Structure formats: structure tokens, C-alpha cells
Amino acid sequence: VTVELIDTHCHLDFDRYDEDIEEVLTRAEAAGVRRMMTIGCAQAPGDVDSAIRIARARPERIRATVGVHPHDAEKSDAALLAEVERLASDPLVLAIGEMGLDFYYDNSPREAQREAFRAQIAIARRVKKPIVVHTRAAPEETLEILREEDAPDVGGIIHCFSEDAAFASAALDLGFVASFSGLVTFSKNVDGIRDAAAKQPDHAILVETDAPYLSPHPFRGKRNEPAHVKHTAACIAELRGVSFEELAELTTRNAERILGWAE
Ligand SMILES: [Zn+2]
Ligand SMILES: [Zn+2]
């Protein structure tokens, strides 16, 4: 029996993979991670397709998103958003984002973050694709914007989940599932996240790396890569009292259904 995992969130277009992307993909396959979704973080109209290009070269294994990260929200002018919308219809694009609010780093002014988030939800509703939400230190306002912009019409993923079970439940009420990263494997300040991972209903749980960031234990501090999602999955299986195989099967079926990625 082959155990398959899908890494629902990685950044393979980053230059940290320029030298060895083929080895990274080979190691992923060996770890059972045959498929992955690489996330677009556009900063200018010319790079909106950077994740799509990675997927286009390997359509049997990789899908993409297009979007503007909250860190770059102040760059999301009409021209950039128009290009996101144009490429959102590409058949290799399964979701729009990552988009959202990051009030921890505040790399872009909050008002720009709110505007870019709202504009991208509107795009997703027009192209009828789910969204990938990045939220940090802004739980209430994230839920409020999702509600106000009718994001439940498309649903999607709260990625790199870093809140607690109450937030996961409120997000799920709006049609948003939780994607857990290597954070759950850390030893400090993750009780709320681990509790959420334990309690999340079967149909609403995904796993991701957010590579190159957030390597799970025992690779913490090193460059992350999709193969490592198996450590996160193993940790969550233990928290939920199920086998690794069951957790892998569950999260893979969920990713296929939520992203519309049939084999
Ligand atoms: Zn993110
Ligand atoms: Zn990301």
C-alpha cells in the first residue's frame, strides 16, 4: 500500500530552490509526497505567473495559485490585480491567494492589507475558485472580512494554521478548513495549535509545509521542502490517535475534494 500525502502549500518558485528543484521533487516522491500546490506571491504584474510556470513544467505533480501576500499588499494596484484575475482562470490554478492579514509583521499598511484581501476574495468569487488565507495576529478581522465579502461562497483554506480550536471552528462555520504546518511539531507555545489539530473534524484538515519556511522538528532552522510534510502528518496522527496511514489518506482525500484536484 502506498501512502500518499499532498503538500497543500509550498513556495517552489523561490530562488532557494533554483539549484536543486529536481532533487527536492525526487525526495518528495520518495517520502510519498507525489503532489503539491505551489503558492503565488506576486509583487508585480510580470511575476503573477511564477507558480504557474513551476506547475506547467510538471502538471502531473504540481498545481499553482495566483495572489498577493498581505506582506506585499501595498503593491497591489489595479494592474497587479488585473493580472491576478486574468491568470486565475488558468486550469493549473486551483485556488486564489495566498491573501489575508498579517498584523504581526505589518509589512504593508493595514488598510492596504484589508483592501487587497477584499479585492482578491472578489476575484475568487468571479472565477469560482477557493481561496488560501494567510492570517496572523488578526483573527477577528480575518473572519469579519471573510463574512462581509461573501467568501463562504467559494470557501477555502486557513493556511499555516496558528490559532486555536475556537478559531478553527469559527472558520469552518464559514467554509474554511485548517491546513497545519510544521508548527505543530514544535515544543513551545503551540498548545492551542496542537489542540486545534486534535479536535478538527476529519473532513476539514489538511497538511502543508509552507516550504522553504517552518521546517518541522527535527529539521527546524533548515530550509524546508515538501518531503518534510510527512513529519507534520505523523505528529498530527499521534495527536488524533490514528495511524499515519489513516491521517495521510484523510488529508489527501480532503485536498483533492477542496481543491478539485482529481487524479
Ligand atoms: Zn502564509
Ligand atoms: Zn506561504
Short mmCIF file of C-alpha atoms and ligand atoms in Angstrom, two decimals:
data_model
loop_
_atom_site.label_atom_id
_atom_site.label_comp_id
_atom_site.label_asym_id
_atom_site.label_seq_id
_atom_site.Cartn_x
_atom_site.Cartn_y
_atom_site.Cartn_z
CA VAL A 1 0.00 0.00 0.00
CA THR A 2 1.43 3.38 -0.98
CA VAL A 3 0.81 6.18 1.45
CA GLU A 4 0.24 9.41 -0.41
CA LEU A 5 0.43 12.92 1.03
CA ILE A 6 -0.32 16.25 -0.69
CA ASP A 7 1.64 19.31 0.43
CA THR A 8 -1.07 21.95 0.03
CA HIS A 9 1.20 24.95 0.49
CA CYS A 10 4.81 25.46 -0.57
CA HIS A 11 6.81 28.12 -2.40
CA LEU A 12 8.79 26.24 -5.03
CA ASP A 13 9.28 29.36 -7.17
CA PHE A 14 11.54 30.91 -4.52
CA ASP A 15 15.18 31.18 -5.58
CA ARG A 16 16.19 28.97 -2.65
CA TYR A 17 15.16 26.03 -4.92
CA ASP A 18 16.87 27.27 -8.08
CA GLU A 19 19.85 24.95 -7.65
CA ASP A 20 18.16 21.68 -6.76
CA ILE A 21 14.42 21.66 -7.54
CA GLU A 22 14.68 18.22 -9.21
CA GLU A 23 16.33 16.68 -6.14
CA VAL A 24 13.70 18.32 -3.92
CA LEU A 25 10.94 16.75 -6.03
CA THR A 26 12.67 13.36 -6.04
CA ARG A 27 12.95 13.39 -2.24
CA ALA A 28 9.29 14.40 -2.01
CA GLU A 29 8.22 11.47 -4.16
CA ALA A 30 10.33 9.08 -2.09
CA ALA A 31 8.53 10.39 1.02
CA GLY A 32 5.10 9.76 -0.56
CA VAL A 33 4.55 13.42 -1.41
CA ARG A 34 3.83 12.99 -5.09
CA ARG A 35 1.63 16.08 -5.39
CA MET A 36 1.91 19.64 -4.10
CA MET A 37 0.39 23.07 -4.61
CA THR A 38 2.91 25.88 -5.05
CA ILE A 39 1.70 29.30 -3.97
CA GLY A 40 1.95 32.50 -5.96
CA CYS A 41 3.05 35.67 -4.14
CA ALA A 42 3.08 38.33 -6.82
CA GLN A 43 4.80 41.67 -6.37
CA ALA A 44 4.41 42.98 -9.92
CA PRO A 45 2.29 42.05 -12.97
CA GLY A 46 5.27 40.26 -14.54
CA ASP A 47 5.63 37.67 -11.78
CA VAL A 48 2.00 36.70 -11.16
CA ASP A 49 2.62 33.51 -13.16
CA SER A 50 5.77 32.38 -11.32
CA ALA A 51 4.00 29.49 -9.56
CA ILE A 52 2.07 28.55 -12.72
CA ARG A 53 5.36 28.16 -14.59
CA ILE A 54 6.56 25.63 -11.99
CA ALA A 55 3.30 23.69 -12.39
CA ARG A 56 3.32 23.87 -16.18
CA ALA A 57 6.66 22.07 -16.29
CA ARG A 58 5.29 19.22 -14.09
CA PRO A 59 1.49 19.15 -14.43
CA GLU A 60 1.24 15.55 -13.22
CA ARG A 61 2.57 16.54 -9.79
CA ILE A 62 2.21 20.28 -9.24
CA ARG A 63 -0.65 22.79 -9.22
CA ALA A 64 -0.45 26.52 -8.52
CA THR A 65 -2.19 29.54 -7.07
CA VAL A 66 -2.07 33.21 -8.01
CA GLY A 67 -2.35 36.01 -5.48
CA VAL A 68 -0.82 38.83 -3.49
CA HIS A 69 0.53 38.10 0.00
CA PRO A 70 -0.51 40.55 2.74
CA HIS A 71 3.17 41.49 3.12
CA ASP A 72 3.01 42.86 -0.44
CA ALA A 73 -0.47 44.37 -0.19
CA GLU A 74 0.77 47.91 -0.77
CA LYS A 75 1.96 46.82 -4.23
CA SER A 76 -1.47 45.53 -5.23
CA ASP A 77 -2.58 48.26 -7.59
CA ALA A 78 -5.16 47.86 -10.35
CA ALA A 79 -2.61 46.50 -12.84
CA LEU A 80 -1.40 43.76 -10.49
CA LEU A 81 -4.92 42.72 -9.50
CA ALA A 82 -6.00 42.66 -13.15
CA GLU A 83 -3.15 40.24 -13.94
CA VAL A 84 -4.08 38.06 -10.94
CA GLU A 85 -7.64 37.90 -12.26
CA ARG A 86 -6.52 37.13 -15.82
CA LEU A 87 -4.32 34.21 -14.70
CA ALA A 88 -6.81 32.99 -12.09
CA SER A 89 -8.67 31.16 -14.85
CA ASP A 90 -5.64 29.08 -15.84
CA PRO A 91 -6.62 25.40 -15.49
CA LEU A 92 -3.47 24.69 -13.44
CA VAL A 93 -4.56 27.30 -10.87
CA LEU A 94 -6.60 25.54 -8.19
CA ALA A 95 -7.03 28.44 -5.75
CA ILE A 96 -6.52 32.18 -5.34
CA GLY A 97 -4.03 33.50 -2.77
CA GLU A 98 -2.26 33.50 -0.57
CA MET A 99 -4.13 36.55 0.65
CA GLY A 100 -5.15 37.86 4.05
CA LEU A 101 -3.97 39.89 7.01
CA ASP A 102 -0.64 39.84 8.82
CA PHE A 103 -0.80 42.26 11.73
CA TYR A 104 2.21 40.58 13.37
CA TYR A 105 4.78 41.79 10.85
CA ASP A 106 2.73 44.69 9.43
CA ASN A 107 4.97 44.72 6.35
CA SER A 108 2.24 46.59 4.46
CA PRO A 109 -0.08 49.20 5.99
CA ARG A 110 -3.18 47.54 7.46
CA GLU A 111 -5.57 49.46 5.25
CA ALA A 112 -3.71 48.21 2.15
CA GLN A 113 -3.88 44.65 3.54
CA ARG A 114 -7.64 44.90 4.04
CA GLU A 115 -8.18 46.28 0.54
CA ALA A 116 -6.02 43.65 -1.17
CA PHE A 117 -7.74 40.89 0.80
CA ARG A 118 -11.22 42.12 -0.15
CA ALA A 119 -10.29 42.60 -3.81
CA GLN A 120 -8.88 39.08 -4.08
CA ILE A 121 -11.93 37.49 -2.47
CA ALA A 122 -13.98 39.25 -5.13
CA ILE A 123 -11.72 37.81 -7.85
CA ALA A 124 -12.08 34.30 -6.40
CA ARG A 125 -15.86 34.67 -6.38
CA ARG A 126 -15.84 35.74 -10.02
CA VAL A 127 -13.66 32.81 -11.13
CA LYS A 128 -15.36 30.44 -8.66
CA LYS A 129 -12.21 29.08 -7.05
CA PRO A 130 -11.41 28.60 -3.35
CA ILE A 131 -9.03 30.93 -1.52
CA VAL A 132 -5.86 30.37 0.52
CA VAL A 133 -5.90 32.64 3.56
CA HIS A 134 -2.82 33.79 5.47
CA THR A 135 -3.80 35.21 8.86
CA ARG A 136 -1.51 36.24 11.69
CA ALA A 137 -2.43 38.29 14.78
CA ALA A 138 -5.71 39.29 13.15
CA PRO A 139 -8.21 36.50 13.88
CA GLU A 140 -11.38 38.55 14.41
CA GLU A 141 -10.85 40.86 11.49
CA THR A 142 -10.00 37.96 9.18
CA LEU A 143 -13.32 36.29 9.97
CA GLU A 144 -15.16 39.61 9.62
CA ILE A 145 -13.77 40.26 6.13
CA LEU A 146 -14.47 36.68 5.03
CA ARG A 147 -18.07 37.18 6.14
CA GLU A 148 -18.52 40.66 4.67
CA GLU A 149 -17.10 39.68 1.28
CA ASP A 150 -19.21 36.51 0.98
CA ALA A 151 -16.10 34.33 1.00
CA PRO A 152 -18.21 31.34 2.13
CA ASP A 153 -19.46 31.26 -1.49
CA VAL A 154 -16.05 29.87 -2.51
CA GLY A 155 -14.61 28.59 0.78
CA GLY A 156 -11.01 27.55 1.09
CA ILE A 157 -8.10 27.07 3.43
CA ILE A 158 -6.71 28.82 6.51
CA HIS A 159 -3.07 28.05 5.81
CA CYS A 160 -0.21 27.60 8.28
CA PHE A 161 -2.83 27.42 10.98
CA SER A 162 -1.59 29.29 14.06
CA GLU A 163 -4.76 29.98 16.04
CA ASP A 164 -6.77 27.85 18.47
CA ALA A 165 -9.65 25.38 18.21
CA ALA A 166 -12.28 28.11 18.69
CA PHE A 167 -10.93 30.00 15.67
CA ALA A 168 -10.78 26.78 13.62
CA SER A 169 -14.40 26.14 14.44
CA ALA A 170 -15.49 29.69 13.57
CA ALA A 171 -13.58 29.47 10.27
CA LEU A 172 -15.15 26.11 9.50
CA ASP A 173 -18.60 27.64 10.01
CA LEU A 174 -17.67 29.93 7.09
CA GLY A 175 -16.49 27.02 4.94
CA PHE A 176 -12.76 27.26 5.70
CA VAL A 177 -10.67 24.23 6.59
CA ALA A 178 -7.40 24.32 8.54
CA SER A 179 -4.07 23.43 6.97
CA PHE A 180 -1.48 22.56 9.60
CA SER A 181 2.25 23.17 9.14
CA GLY A 182 5.41 22.15 10.97
CA LEU A 183 4.36 24.46 13.82
CA VAL A 184 2.51 21.52 15.41
CA THR A 185 5.81 19.67 15.83
CA PHE A 186 7.44 22.46 17.83
CA SER A 187 7.80 22.09 21.58
CA LYS A 188 6.91 25.56 22.84
CA ASN A 189 3.88 27.88 22.57
CA VAL A 190 1.90 25.57 20.31
CA ASP A 191 -0.61 24.05 22.75
CA GLY A 192 -3.52 25.92 21.11
CA ILE A 193 -2.49 24.83 17.63
CA ARG A 194 -2.00 21.20 18.71
CA ASP A 195 -5.37 21.24 20.44
CA ALA A 196 -6.96 22.55 17.23
CA ALA A 197 -5.22 19.83 15.19
CA ALA A 198 -6.53 17.20 17.60
CA LYS A 199 -10.12 18.49 17.55
CA GLN A 200 -10.54 19.49 13.91
CA PRO A 201 -13.24 17.37 12.21
CA ASP A 202 -11.99 14.69 9.81
CA HIS A 203 -13.32 16.40 6.68
CA ALA A 204 -11.67 19.75 7.45
CA ILE A 205 -7.98 19.03 7.98
CA LEU A 206 -5.04 19.43 5.59
CA VAL A 207 -1.25 19.34 5.92
CA GLU A 208 1.37 21.62 4.38
CA THR A 209 4.99 22.65 4.69
CA ASP A 210 4.95 26.38 3.82
CA ALA A 211 8.42 25.49 2.50
CA PRO A 212 11.03 26.98 2.46
CA TYR A 213 9.84 28.24 5.87
CA LEU A 214 8.95 26.42 9.08
CA SER A 215 10.77 23.12 8.85
CA PRO A 216 9.18 20.65 11.26
CA HIS A 217 11.13 19.05 14.06
CA PRO A 218 13.81 17.56 13.62
CA PHE A 219 14.76 19.87 10.74
CA ARG A 220 13.93 23.13 12.48
CA GLY A 221 16.07 26.04 11.29
CA LYS A 222 16.98 24.38 7.98
CA ARG A 223 15.39 25.07 4.60
CA ASN A 224 12.06 23.27 4.45
CA GLU A 225 10.86 21.16 1.49
CA PRO A 226 7.71 19.18 0.61
CA ALA A 227 9.17 15.80 1.71
CA HIS A 228 9.09 17.06 5.30
CA VAL A 229 5.29 17.25 5.39
CA LYS A 230 5.34 13.61 6.47
CA HIS A 231 6.75 14.65 9.87
CA THR A 232 3.88 17.07 10.36
CA ALA A 233 1.39 14.39 9.31
CA ALA A 234 2.94 11.87 11.72
CA CYS A 235 2.70 14.38 14.57
CA ILE A 236 -0.97 15.13 13.82
CA ALA A 237 -1.78 11.42 13.55
CA GLU A 238 -0.38 10.93 17.03
CA LEU A 239 -2.35 13.91 18.39
CA ARG A 240 -5.55 12.45 16.92
CA GLY A 241 -4.84 8.87 17.97
CA VAL A 242 -4.97 7.49 14.43
CA SER A 243 -2.37 5.77 12.29
CA PHE A 244 -0.11 7.72 9.95
CA GLU A 245 -1.71 5.87 7.02
CA GLU A 246 -5.22 6.92 8.07
CA LEU A 247 -4.18 10.56 8.51
CA ALA A 248 -2.44 10.56 5.12
CA GLU A 249 -5.48 9.07 3.39
CA LEU A 250 -7.81 11.55 5.09
CA THR A 251 -5.82 14.68 4.30
CA THR A 252 -5.15 13.58 0.71
CA ARG A 253 -8.85 12.96 0.01
CA ASN A 254 -9.66 16.32 1.64
CA ALA A 255 -7.12 18.16 -0.53
CA GLU A 256 -8.50 16.51 -3.69
CA ARG A 257 -12.05 17.49 -2.77
CA ILE A 258 -11.40 21.03 -1.51
CA LEU A 259 -9.06 21.94 -4.37
CA GLY A 260 -10.91 20.00 -7.04
CA TRP A 261 -7.74 18.04 -7.84
CA ALA A 262 -8.85 14.71 -9.18
CA GLU A 263 -6.04 12.37 -10.25
ZN ZN B 1 1.40 32.49 4.55
ZN ZN B 2 3.06 30.74 2.12
#
